[in-house]
Amino acid sequence: MNAKNEQPEIQTLSETMPVFPNTQVIKEREESKVLEGALQELDMAPDYASTAYYVIPFRNYETGRTTNVEGPSSKAAMCLARRWGNCWNGARVAEQQEDRVVVQGIFHDAETNLTTMRSVSVSKFYLPKGTKVKTPLREDRLNIAIQAGMSKAVRNAILASLPTWLVDQYVKKAKGIAVTLLTTGKDKPTEKDLKARLEAMAKAFASQGVTAENLKVYMDNLGEVSGNELLEHMIGVFNALKDGQTSVDEVFAEKPKEKEPQPVNLKEVLGE
């Protein structure tokens, strides 16, 4: 896109797929070493473990129930793809619609000749805070949204192609390391430890626009979730906010208040 507000060009699949030289050496993949290498990366760089997954809470105001959608992050997907080896991934603009751009993530396994594609729809509009009027995104903002959509599409294509056991074991270890870092290596942190970690976490959430009051209400509503499980959950929610997969309003906004019935003035009704 440029200053003339041109639309992103649609790319054909052949334009997106890379061409490899005939000299490429293909080595048979050893899946046990793939897992071993991925888990070793977490040990070598434990700070990155906390960015390996996300948690997106979806609330149903009618039933009062919350469904948590969890998954590996784009960073985790790229790490696993790199360790998987002998494969490539990419993204393209697949379709232009009046109100949205459809982007497509592609993953190709050169060893098995498996190609997986996943699409993500990116809106060209947004709702300004406090209004319900759709407003077109500025060109630079639309470009950022498209890039984010491509990242999600590539992540989805990669994760749909890799063995579930590989992804699950990687995320499980990442969660354990992330919580351990927050609790100074204690498997069963004391109440004092948890309080200190939650206070530090509150500062991190404040950087995303979450007030201390909203954070407390949210955690209180989690009910029996506590200790390391609570920390694990909140790390995932923070990642989802930071990566733009959800918003502060969607996660922490209070239930819309119903209008209180106004008292009826009988004299006005009867015309007295």
PDB file of C-alpha atoms in Angstrom:
ATOM      1  CA  MET A   1       0.000   0.000   0.000  1.00  0.00           C
ATOM      2  CA  ASN A   2       1.111   3.591  -0.562  1.00  0.00           C
ATOM      3  CA  ALA A   3       0.069   7.180  -0.076  1.00  0.00           C
ATOM      4  CA  LYS A   4      -2.577   6.816  -2.818  1.00  0.00           C
ATOM      5  CA  ASN A   5      -4.477   4.404  -0.562  1.00  0.00           C
ATOM      6  CA  GLU A   6      -4.079   1.474  -2.906  1.00  0.00           C
ATOM      7  CA  GLN A   7      -5.382  -1.900  -1.748  1.00  0.00           C
ATOM      8  CA  PRO A   8      -2.953  -4.729  -0.869  1.00  0.00           C
ATOM      9  CA  GLU A   9      -2.203  -6.813  -3.940  1.00  0.00           C
ATOM     10  CA  ILE A  10      -3.608 -10.336  -4.092  1.00  0.00           C
ATOM     11  CA  GLN A  11      -0.819 -12.892  -4.423  1.00  0.00           C
ATOM     12  CA  THR A  12      -1.181 -16.236  -6.156  1.00  0.00           C
ATOM     13  CA  LEU A  13       0.036 -19.371  -4.398  1.00  0.00           C
ATOM     14  CA  SER A  14       2.789 -19.851  -6.983  1.00  0.00           C
ATOM     15  CA  GLU A  15       4.074 -16.349  -6.231  1.00  0.00           C
ATOM     16  CA  THR A  16       4.215 -17.149  -2.523  1.00  0.00           C
ATOM     17  CA  MET A  17       5.947 -20.537  -2.723  1.00  0.00           C
ATOM     18  CA  PRO A  18       9.764 -20.357  -2.665  1.00  0.00           C
ATOM     19  CA  VAL A  19      11.985 -22.145  -5.173  1.00  0.00           C
ATOM     20  CA  PHE A  20      14.772 -24.221  -3.650  1.00  0.00           C
ATOM     21  CA  PRO A  21      18.014 -25.084  -5.476  1.00  0.00           C
ATOM     22  CA  ASN A  22      18.610 -28.659  -6.623  1.00  0.00           C
ATOM     23  CA  THR A  23      21.636 -28.833  -4.318  1.00  0.00           C
ATOM     24  CA  GLN A  24      19.396 -28.850  -1.234  1.00  0.00           C
ATOM     25  CA  VAL A  25      20.315 -31.730   1.086  1.00  0.00           C
ATOM     26  CA  ILE A  26      17.312 -33.444   2.637  1.00  0.00           C
ATOM     27  CA  LYS A  27      17.989 -35.318   5.873  1.00  0.00           C
ATOM     28  CA  GLU A  28      15.493 -37.678   7.400  1.00  0.00           C
ATOM     29  CA  ARG A  29      13.809 -36.079  10.372  1.00  0.00           C
ATOM     30  CA  GLU A  30      14.281 -37.540  13.864  1.00  0.00           C
ATOM     31  CA  GLU A  31      11.207 -36.482  15.802  1.00  0.00           C
ATOM     32  CA  SER A  32      12.676 -37.351  19.199  1.00  0.00           C
ATOM     33  CA  LYS A  33      15.531 -34.928  18.544  1.00  0.00           C
ATOM     34  CA  VAL A  34      13.051 -32.281  17.400  1.00  0.00           C
ATOM     35  CA  LEU A  35      11.314 -32.447  20.794  1.00  0.00           C
ATOM     36  CA  GLU A  36      14.604 -32.586  22.663  1.00  0.00           C
ATOM     37  CA  GLY A  37      15.942 -29.515  20.863  1.00  0.00           C
ATOM     38  CA  ALA A  38      12.736 -27.503  21.360  1.00  0.00           C
ATOM     39  CA  LEU A  39      12.652 -28.245  25.091  1.00  0.00           C
ATOM     40  CA  GLN A  40      16.350 -27.414  25.415  1.00  0.00           C
ATOM     41  CA  GLU A  41      15.669 -23.990  23.928  1.00  0.00           C
ATOM     42  CA  LEU A  42      13.278 -23.310  26.799  1.00  0.00           C
ATOM     43  CA  ASP A  43      15.971 -24.275  29.298  1.00  0.00           C
ATOM     44  CA  MET A  44      18.561 -22.096  27.536  1.00  0.00           C
ATOM     45  CA  ALA A  45      16.286 -19.033  27.342  1.00  0.00           C
ATOM     46  CA  PRO A  46      13.688 -19.437  30.135  1.00  0.00           C
ATOM     47  CA  ASP A  47      12.520 -15.819  29.903  1.00  0.00           C
ATOM     48  CA  TYR A  48      10.945 -16.617  26.542  1.00  0.00           C
ATOM     49  CA  ALA A  49       8.850 -19.434  28.031  1.00  0.00           C
ATOM     50  CA  SER A  50       6.312 -16.925  29.341  1.00  0.00           C
ATOM     51  CA  THR A  51       5.571 -15.806  25.761  1.00  0.00           C
ATOM     52  CA  ALA A  52       4.900 -19.322  24.443  1.00  0.00           C
ATOM     53  CA  TYR A  53       1.135 -19.421  25.042  1.00  0.00           C
ATOM     54  CA  TYR A  54      -1.970 -17.276  25.375  1.00  0.00           C
ATOM     55  CA  VAL A  55      -5.330 -17.434  27.149  1.00  0.00           C
ATOM     56  CA  ILE A  56      -8.370 -15.590  25.765  1.00  0.00           C
ATOM     57  CA  PRO A  57     -11.415 -15.504  28.087  1.00  0.00           C
ATOM     58  CA  PHE A  58     -14.792 -15.312  26.298  1.00  0.00           C
ATOM     59  CA  ARG A  59     -17.624 -14.275  28.574  1.00  0.00           C
ATOM     60  CA  ASN A  60     -21.299 -15.062  28.052  1.00  0.00           C
ATOM     61  CA  TYR A  61     -23.157 -12.321  29.900  1.00  0.00           C
ATOM     62  CA  GLU A  62     -26.471 -14.193  29.667  1.00  0.00           C
ATOM     63  CA  THR A  63     -25.223 -17.361  31.375  1.00  0.00           C
ATOM     64  CA  GLY A  64     -22.425 -15.740  33.389  1.00  0.00           C
ATOM     65  CA  ARG A  65     -19.998 -18.394  32.195  1.00  0.00           C
ATOM     66  CA  THR A  66     -16.505 -17.811  30.826  1.00  0.00           C
ATOM     67  CA  THR A  67     -14.824 -20.075  28.286  1.00  0.00           C
ATOM     68  CA  ASN A  68     -11.045 -19.902  28.109  1.00  0.00           C
ATOM     69  CA  VAL A  69      -9.461 -20.433  24.699  1.00  0.00           C
ATOM     70  CA  GLU A  70      -5.801 -21.389  25.086  1.00  0.00           C
ATOM     71  CA  GLY A  71      -3.107 -22.056  22.530  1.00  0.00           C
ATOM     72  CA  PRO A  72       0.557 -21.751  21.561  1.00  0.00           C
ATOM     73  CA  SER A  73       1.726 -18.293  20.488  1.00  0.00           C
ATOM     74  CA  SER A  74       3.217 -17.348  17.124  1.00  0.00           C
ATOM     75  CA  LYS A  75       6.663 -17.377  18.751  1.00  0.00           C
ATOM     76  CA  ALA A  76       6.112 -20.959  19.916  1.00  0.00           C
ATOM     77  CA  ALA A  77       4.911 -22.036  16.476  1.00  0.00           C
ATOM     78  CA  MET A  78       7.983 -20.548  14.776  1.00  0.00           C
ATOM     79  CA  CYS A  79      10.305 -22.231  17.281  1.00  0.00           C
ATOM     80  CA  LEU A  80       8.713 -25.623  16.646  1.00  0.00           C
ATOM     81  CA  ALA A  81       8.764 -25.134  12.863  1.00  0.00           C
ATOM     82  CA  ARG A  82      12.450 -24.251  13.005  1.00  0.00           C
ATOM     83  CA  ARG A  83      13.187 -27.360  15.049  1.00  0.00           C
ATOM     84  CA  TRP A  84      10.945 -29.509  12.809  1.00  0.00           C
ATOM     85  CA  GLY A  85      13.222 -28.594   9.910  1.00  0.00           C
ATOM     86  CA  ASN A  86      13.063 -29.274   6.162  1.00  0.00           C
ATOM     87  CA  CYS A  87       9.956 -27.141   5.836  1.00  0.00           C
ATOM     88  CA  TRP A  88       8.933 -23.607   4.972  1.00  0.00           C
ATOM     89  CA  ASN A  89       6.126 -21.215   5.828  1.00  0.00           C
ATOM     90  CA  GLY A  90       4.795 -17.967   4.431  1.00  0.00           C
ATOM     91  CA  ALA A  91       1.745 -15.752   4.082  1.00  0.00           C
ATOM     92  CA  ARG A  92      -0.127 -13.936   1.337  1.00  0.00           C
ATOM     93  CA  VAL A  93      -3.125 -11.706   0.692  1.00  0.00           C
ATOM     94  CA  ALA A  94      -5.647 -14.188  -0.696  1.00  0.00           C
ATOM     95  CA  GLU A  95      -8.777 -12.071  -1.184  1.00  0.00           C
ATOM     96  CA  GLN A  96      -9.957  -8.473  -1.173  1.00  0.00           C
ATOM     97  CA  GLN A  97     -13.491  -7.772   0.038  1.00  0.00           C
ATOM     98  CA  GLU A  98     -15.280  -4.485   0.503  1.00  0.00           C
ATOM     99  CA  ASP A  99     -15.000  -4.540   4.277  1.00  0.00           C
ATOM    100  CA  ARG A 100     -12.095  -6.917   4.895  1.00  0.00           C
ATOM    101  CA  VAL A 101      -8.890  -8.502   3.661  1.00  0.00           C
ATOM    102  CA  VAL A 102      -8.491 -12.275   3.752  1.00  0.00           C
ATOM    103  CA  VAL A 103      -4.916 -13.403   4.383  1.00  0.00           C
ATOM    104  CA  GLN A 104      -3.622 -16.930   4.162  1.00  0.00           C
ATOM    105  CA  GLY A 105      -0.851 -18.679   6.078  1.00  0.00           C
ATOM    106  CA  ILE A 106       0.959 -21.567   4.404  1.00  0.00           C
ATOM    107  CA  PHE A 107       3.107 -24.355   5.819  1.00  0.00           C
ATOM    108  CA  HIS A 108       4.857 -26.935   3.653  1.00  0.00           C
ATOM    109  CA  ASP A 109       6.693 -30.020   4.924  1.00  0.00           C
ATOM    110  CA  ALA A 110       9.262 -30.938   2.249  1.00  0.00           C
ATOM    111  CA  GLU A 111       9.842 -34.375   3.767  1.00  0.00           C
ATOM    112  CA  THR A 112       6.223 -35.544   3.683  1.00  0.00           C
ATOM    113  CA  ASN A 113       5.077 -33.171   0.902  1.00  0.00           C
ATOM    114  CA  LEU A 114       2.276 -31.952   3.172  1.00  0.00           C
ATOM    115  CA  THR A 115       0.971 -28.440   2.498  1.00  0.00           C
ATOM    116  CA  THR A 116      -1.410 -26.805   4.972  1.00  0.00           C
ATOM    117  CA  MET A 117      -3.184 -23.467   4.519  1.00  0.00           C
ATOM    118  CA  ARG A 118      -5.185 -21.478   7.045  1.00  0.00           C
ATOM    119  CA  SER A 119      -7.030 -18.193   6.486  1.00  0.00           C
ATOM    120  CA  VAL A 120      -7.641 -15.193   8.734  1.00  0.00           C
ATOM    121  CA  SER A 121     -10.091 -12.384   7.996  1.00  0.00           C
ATOM    122  CA  VAL A 122      -8.841  -8.857   8.751  1.00  0.00           C
ATOM    123  CA  SER A 123     -11.443  -6.086   9.064  1.00  0.00           C
ATOM    124  CA  LYS A 124     -10.803  -2.753   7.355  1.00  0.00           C
ATOM    125  CA  PHE A 125     -12.860  -1.007  10.035  1.00  0.00           C
ATOM    126  CA  TYR A 126     -12.844  -0.535  13.802  1.00  0.00           C
ATOM    127  CA  LEU A 127     -15.223   0.777  16.456  1.00  0.00           C
ATOM    128  CA  PRO A 128     -13.854   3.845  18.258  1.00  0.00           C
ATOM    129  CA  LYS A 129     -14.183   3.530  22.023  1.00  0.00           C
ATOM    130  CA  GLY A 130     -17.557   4.670  23.258  1.00  0.00           C
ATOM    131  CA  THR A 131     -19.250   4.477  19.864  1.00  0.00           C
ATOM    132  CA  LYS A 132     -20.882   1.881  17.625  1.00  0.00           C
ATOM    133  CA  VAL A 133     -19.997   3.579  14.359  1.00  0.00           C
ATOM    134  CA  LYS A 134     -17.669   1.623  12.089  1.00  0.00           C
ATOM    135  CA  THR A 135     -14.699   3.761  11.092  1.00  0.00           C
ATOM    136  CA  PRO A 136     -12.192   2.883   8.337  1.00  0.00           C
ATOM    137  CA  LEU A 137      -8.689   2.086   9.545  1.00  0.00           C
ATOM    138  CA  ARG A 138      -5.943   4.454   8.477  1.00  0.00           C
ATOM    139  CA  GLU A 139      -3.638   3.008   5.861  1.00  0.00           C
ATOM    140  CA  ASP A 140      -0.788   2.457   8.316  1.00  0.00           C
ATOM    141  CA  ARG A 141      -3.136   0.852  10.864  1.00  0.00           C
ATOM    142  CA  LEU A 142      -4.629  -1.430   8.223  1.00  0.00           C
ATOM    143  CA  ASN A 143      -1.159  -2.496   7.186  1.00  0.00           C
ATOM    144  CA  ILE A 144      -0.325  -3.380  10.818  1.00  0.00           C
ATOM    145  CA  ALA A 145      -3.595  -5.318  11.119  1.00  0.00           C
ATOM    146  CA  ILE A 146      -2.812  -7.269   7.946  1.00  0.00           C
ATOM    147  CA  GLN A 147       0.668  -8.139   9.203  1.00  0.00           C
ATOM    148  CA  ALA A 148      -0.814  -9.342  12.506  1.00  0.00           C
ATOM    149  CA  GLY A 149      -3.397 -11.387  10.606  1.00  0.00           C
ATOM    150  CA  MET A 150      -0.665 -12.989   8.516  1.00  0.00           C
ATOM    151  CA  SER A 151       1.260 -13.905  11.665  1.00  0.00           C
ATOM    152  CA  LYS A 152      -1.831 -15.612  13.099  1.00  0.00           C
ATOM    153  CA  ALA A 153      -2.544 -17.416   9.814  1.00  0.00           C
ATOM    154  CA  VAL A 154       1.022 -18.761   9.614  1.00  0.00           C
ATOM    155  CA  ARG A 155       0.848 -19.846  13.256  1.00  0.00           C
ATOM    156  CA  ASN A 156      -2.412 -21.705  12.617  1.00  0.00           C
ATOM    157  CA  ALA A 157      -1.005 -23.426   9.517  1.00  0.00           C
ATOM    158  CA  ILE A 158       2.115 -24.568  11.366  1.00  0.00           C
ATOM    159  CA  LEU A 159       0.259 -25.855  14.416  1.00  0.00           C
ATOM    160  CA  ALA A 160      -2.270 -27.698  12.241  1.00  0.00           C
ATOM    161  CA  SER A 161       0.608 -29.562  10.583  1.00  0.00           C
ATOM    162  CA  LEU A 162       2.845 -30.532  13.496  1.00  0.00           C
ATOM    163  CA  PRO A 163       2.148 -33.520  15.778  1.00  0.00           C
ATOM    164  CA  THR A 164      -0.152 -32.632  18.662  1.00  0.00           C
ATOM    165  CA  TRP A 165       2.114 -34.392  21.171  1.00  0.00           C
ATOM    166  CA  LEU A 166       5.026 -32.171  20.142  1.00  0.00           C
ATOM    167  CA  VAL A 167       3.058 -28.947  20.582  1.00  0.00           C
ATOM    168  CA  ASP A 168       1.451 -30.064  23.864  1.00  0.00           C
ATOM    169  CA  GLN A 169       4.733 -31.096  25.510  1.00  0.00           C
ATOM    170  CA  TYR A 170       6.408 -27.850  24.462  1.00  0.00           C
ATOM    171  CA  VAL A 171       3.608 -25.671  25.863  1.00  0.00           C
ATOM    172  CA  LYS A 172       3.377 -27.735  29.060  1.00  0.00           C
ATOM    173  CA  LYS A 173       7.057 -27.192  29.805  1.00  0.00           C
ATOM    174  CA  ALA A 174       6.857 -23.508  28.848  1.00  0.00           C
ATOM    175  CA  LYS A 175       4.028 -22.956  31.345  1.00  0.00           C
ATOM    176  CA  GLY A 176       5.981 -24.685  34.098  1.00  0.00           C
ATOM    177  CA  ILE A 177       9.068 -22.572  33.479  1.00  0.00           C
ATOM    178  CA  ALA A 178       7.058 -19.340  33.265  1.00  0.00           C
ATOM    179  CA  VAL A 179       5.395 -19.942  36.635  1.00  0.00           C
ATOM    180  CA  THR A 180       8.667 -21.071  38.239  1.00  0.00           C
ATOM    181  CA  LEU A 181      10.327 -17.810  37.225  1.00  0.00           C
ATOM    182  CA  LEU A 182       7.502 -15.864  38.849  1.00  0.00           C
ATOM    183  CA  THR A 183       7.672 -17.879  42.080  1.00  0.00           C
ATOM    184  CA  THR A 184      11.460 -17.898  42.425  1.00  0.00           C
ATOM    185  CA  GLY A 185      11.673 -21.610  41.741  1.00  0.00           C
ATOM    186  CA  LYS A 186       9.143 -22.736  44.349  1.00  0.00           C
ATOM    187  CA  ASP A 187       6.757 -25.532  43.378  1.00  0.00           C
ATOM    188  CA  LYS A 188       4.415 -24.505  46.196  1.00  0.00           C
ATOM    189  CA  PRO A 189       4.823 -20.771  46.788  1.00  0.00           C
ATOM    190  CA  THR A 190       3.616 -19.277  50.058  1.00  0.00           C
ATOM    191  CA  GLU A 191       0.840 -16.715  50.262  1.00  0.00           C
ATOM    192  CA  LYS A 192       3.521 -14.049  50.695  1.00  0.00           C
ATOM    193  CA  ASP A 193       5.270 -15.219  47.513  1.00  0.00           C
ATOM    194  CA  LEU A 194       2.026 -15.175  45.540  1.00  0.00           C
ATOM    195  CA  LYS A 195       1.104 -11.721  46.817  1.00  0.00           C
ATOM    196  CA  ALA A 196       4.474 -10.339  45.687  1.00  0.00           C
ATOM    197  CA  ARG A 197       4.179 -11.973  42.253  1.00  0.00           C
ATOM    198  CA  LEU A 198       0.614 -10.784  41.758  1.00  0.00           C
ATOM    199  CA  GLU A 199       1.639  -7.243  42.672  1.00  0.00           C
ATOM    200  CA  ALA A 200       4.393  -7.395  40.034  1.00  0.00           C
ATOM    201  CA  MET A 201       1.885  -8.811  37.561  1.00  0.00           C
ATOM    202  CA  ALA A 202      -0.527  -5.960  38.331  1.00  0.00           C
ATOM    203  CA  LYS A 203       2.133  -3.489  37.146  1.00  0.00           C
ATOM    204  CA  ALA A 204       2.504  -5.453  33.908  1.00  0.00           C
ATOM    205  CA  PHE A 205      -1.270  -5.401  33.329  1.00  0.00           C
ATOM    206  CA  ALA A 206      -1.326  -1.664  34.107  1.00  0.00           C
ATOM    207  CA  SER A 207       0.988  -1.166  31.115  1.00  0.00           C
ATOM    208  CA  GLN A 208      -1.841  -2.584  28.980  1.00  0.00           C
ATOM    209  CA  GLY A 209      -4.441  -0.255  30.496  1.00  0.00           C
ATOM    210  CA  VAL A 210      -5.893  -2.609  33.131  1.00  0.00           C
ATOM    211  CA  THR A 211      -6.714  -0.972  36.480  1.00  0.00           C
ATOM    212  CA  ALA A 212      -5.875  -2.680  39.763  1.00  0.00           C
ATOM    213  CA  GLU A 213      -9.587  -2.776  40.636  1.00  0.00           C
ATOM    214  CA  ASN A 214     -10.573  -4.493  37.380  1.00  0.00           C
ATOM    215  CA  LEU A 215      -7.737  -6.981  37.792  1.00  0.00           C
ATOM    216  CA  LYS A 216      -8.854  -7.859  41.320  1.00  0.00           C
ATOM    217  CA  VAL A 217     -12.481  -8.310  40.254  1.00  0.00           C
ATOM    218  CA  TYR A 218     -11.407 -10.546  37.385  1.00  0.00           C
ATOM    219  CA  MET A 219      -9.245 -12.779  39.588  1.00  0.00           C
ATOM    220  CA  ASP A 220     -11.943 -12.953  42.275  1.00  0.00           C
ATOM    221  CA  ASN A 221     -14.395 -14.165  39.616  1.00  0.00           C
ATOM    222  CA  LEU A 222     -12.070 -17.058  38.753  1.00  0.00           C
ATOM    223  CA  GLY A 223     -13.333 -18.778  41.864  1.00  0.00           C
ATOM    224  CA  GLU A 224     -11.242 -21.748  42.963  1.00  0.00           C
ATOM    225  CA  VAL A 225      -8.338 -20.992  40.620  1.00  0.00           C
ATOM    226  CA  SER A 226      -5.372 -20.105  42.837  1.00  0.00           C
ATOM    227  CA  GLY A 227      -1.644 -20.547  43.388  1.00  0.00           C
ATOM    228  CA  ASN A 228       0.452 -21.568  40.396  1.00  0.00           C
ATOM    229  CA  GLU A 229      -2.671 -22.240  38.346  1.00  0.00           C
ATOM    230  CA  LEU A 230      -3.728 -18.616  38.802  1.00  0.00           C
ATOM    231  CA  LEU A 231      -0.290 -17.322  37.772  1.00  0.00           C
ATOM    232  CA  GLU A 232      -0.260 -19.604  34.717  1.00  0.00           C
ATOM    233  CA  HIS A 233      -3.684 -18.320  33.661  1.00  0.00           C
ATOM    234  CA  MET A 234      -2.837 -14.648  34.142  1.00  0.00           C
ATOM    235  CA  ILE A 235       0.426 -14.955  32.159  1.00  0.00           C
ATOM    236  CA  GLY A 236      -1.601 -16.311  29.239  1.00  0.00           C
ATOM    237  CA  VAL A 237      -4.176 -13.511  29.473  1.00  0.00           C
ATOM    238  CA  PHE A 238      -1.395 -10.906  29.549  1.00  0.00           C
ATOM    239  CA  ASN A 239       0.150 -12.420  26.402  1.00  0.00           C
ATOM    240  CA  ALA A 240      -3.195 -12.284  24.604  1.00  0.00           C
ATOM    241  CA  LEU A 241      -3.574  -8.596  25.502  1.00  0.00           C
ATOM    242  CA  LYS A 242      -0.017  -7.719  24.549  1.00  0.00           C
ATOM    243  CA  ASP A 243      -0.255  -9.509  21.195  1.00  0.00           C
ATOM    244  CA  GLY A 244      -3.572  -7.845  20.347  1.00  0.00           C
ATOM    245  CA  GLN A 245      -5.580 -11.078  20.304  1.00  0.00           C
ATOM    246  CA  THR A 246      -8.104  -9.576  22.704  1.00  0.00           C
ATOM    247  CA  SER A 247      -8.724  -6.216  24.358  1.00  0.00           C
ATOM    248  CA  VAL A 248      -8.991  -4.819  27.865  1.00  0.00           C
ATOM    249  CA  ASP A 249     -12.701  -4.111  27.348  1.00  0.00           C
ATOM    250  CA  GLU A 250     -13.409  -7.657  26.171  1.00  0.00           C
ATOM    251  CA  VAL A 251     -11.670  -9.268  29.138  1.00  0.00           C
ATOM    252  CA  PHE A 252     -12.159  -6.862  32.028  1.00  0.00           C
ATOM    253  CA  ALA A 253     -15.250  -4.777  31.227  1.00  0.00           C
ATOM    254  CA  GLU A 254     -18.041  -5.201  33.702  1.00  0.00           C
ATOM    255  CA  LYS A 255     -21.375  -6.619  32.649  1.00  0.00           C
ATOM    256  CA  PRO A 256     -23.458  -3.877  31.022  1.00  0.00           C
ATOM    257  CA  LYS A 257     -25.745  -2.412  33.634  1.00  0.00           C
ATOM    258  CA  GLU A 258     -29.462  -2.653  32.947  1.00  0.00           C
ATOM    259  CA  LYS A 259     -31.429   0.559  33.233  1.00  0.00           C
ATOM    260  CA  GLU A 260     -33.177   0.785  36.558  1.00  0.00           C
ATOM    261  CA  PRO A 261     -36.967   1.108  36.272  1.00  0.00           C
ATOM    262  CA  GLN A 262     -38.113   4.644  36.932  1.00  0.00           C
ATOM    263  CA  PRO A 263     -40.961   5.264  39.398  1.00  0.00           C
ATOM    264  CA  VAL A 264     -44.291   5.931  37.740  1.00  0.00           C
ATOM    265  CA  ASN A 265     -46.110   9.153  38.534  1.00  0.00           C
ATOM    266  CA  LEU A 266     -49.778   8.123  38.656  1.00  0.00           C
ATOM    267  CA  LYS A 267     -50.973  11.703  38.450  1.00  0.00           C
ATOM    268  CA  GLU A 268     -49.117  12.228  35.178  1.00  0.00           C
ATOM    269  CA  VAL A 269     -50.426   8.921  33.786  1.00  0.00           C
ATOM    270  CA  LEU A 270     -54.022   9.707  34.759  1.00  0.00           C
ATOM    271  CA  GLY A 271     -53.654  13.279  33.606  1.00  0.00           C
ATOM    272  CA  GLU A 272     -54.551  14.754  36.947  1.00  0.00           C
TER     273      GLU A 272
END
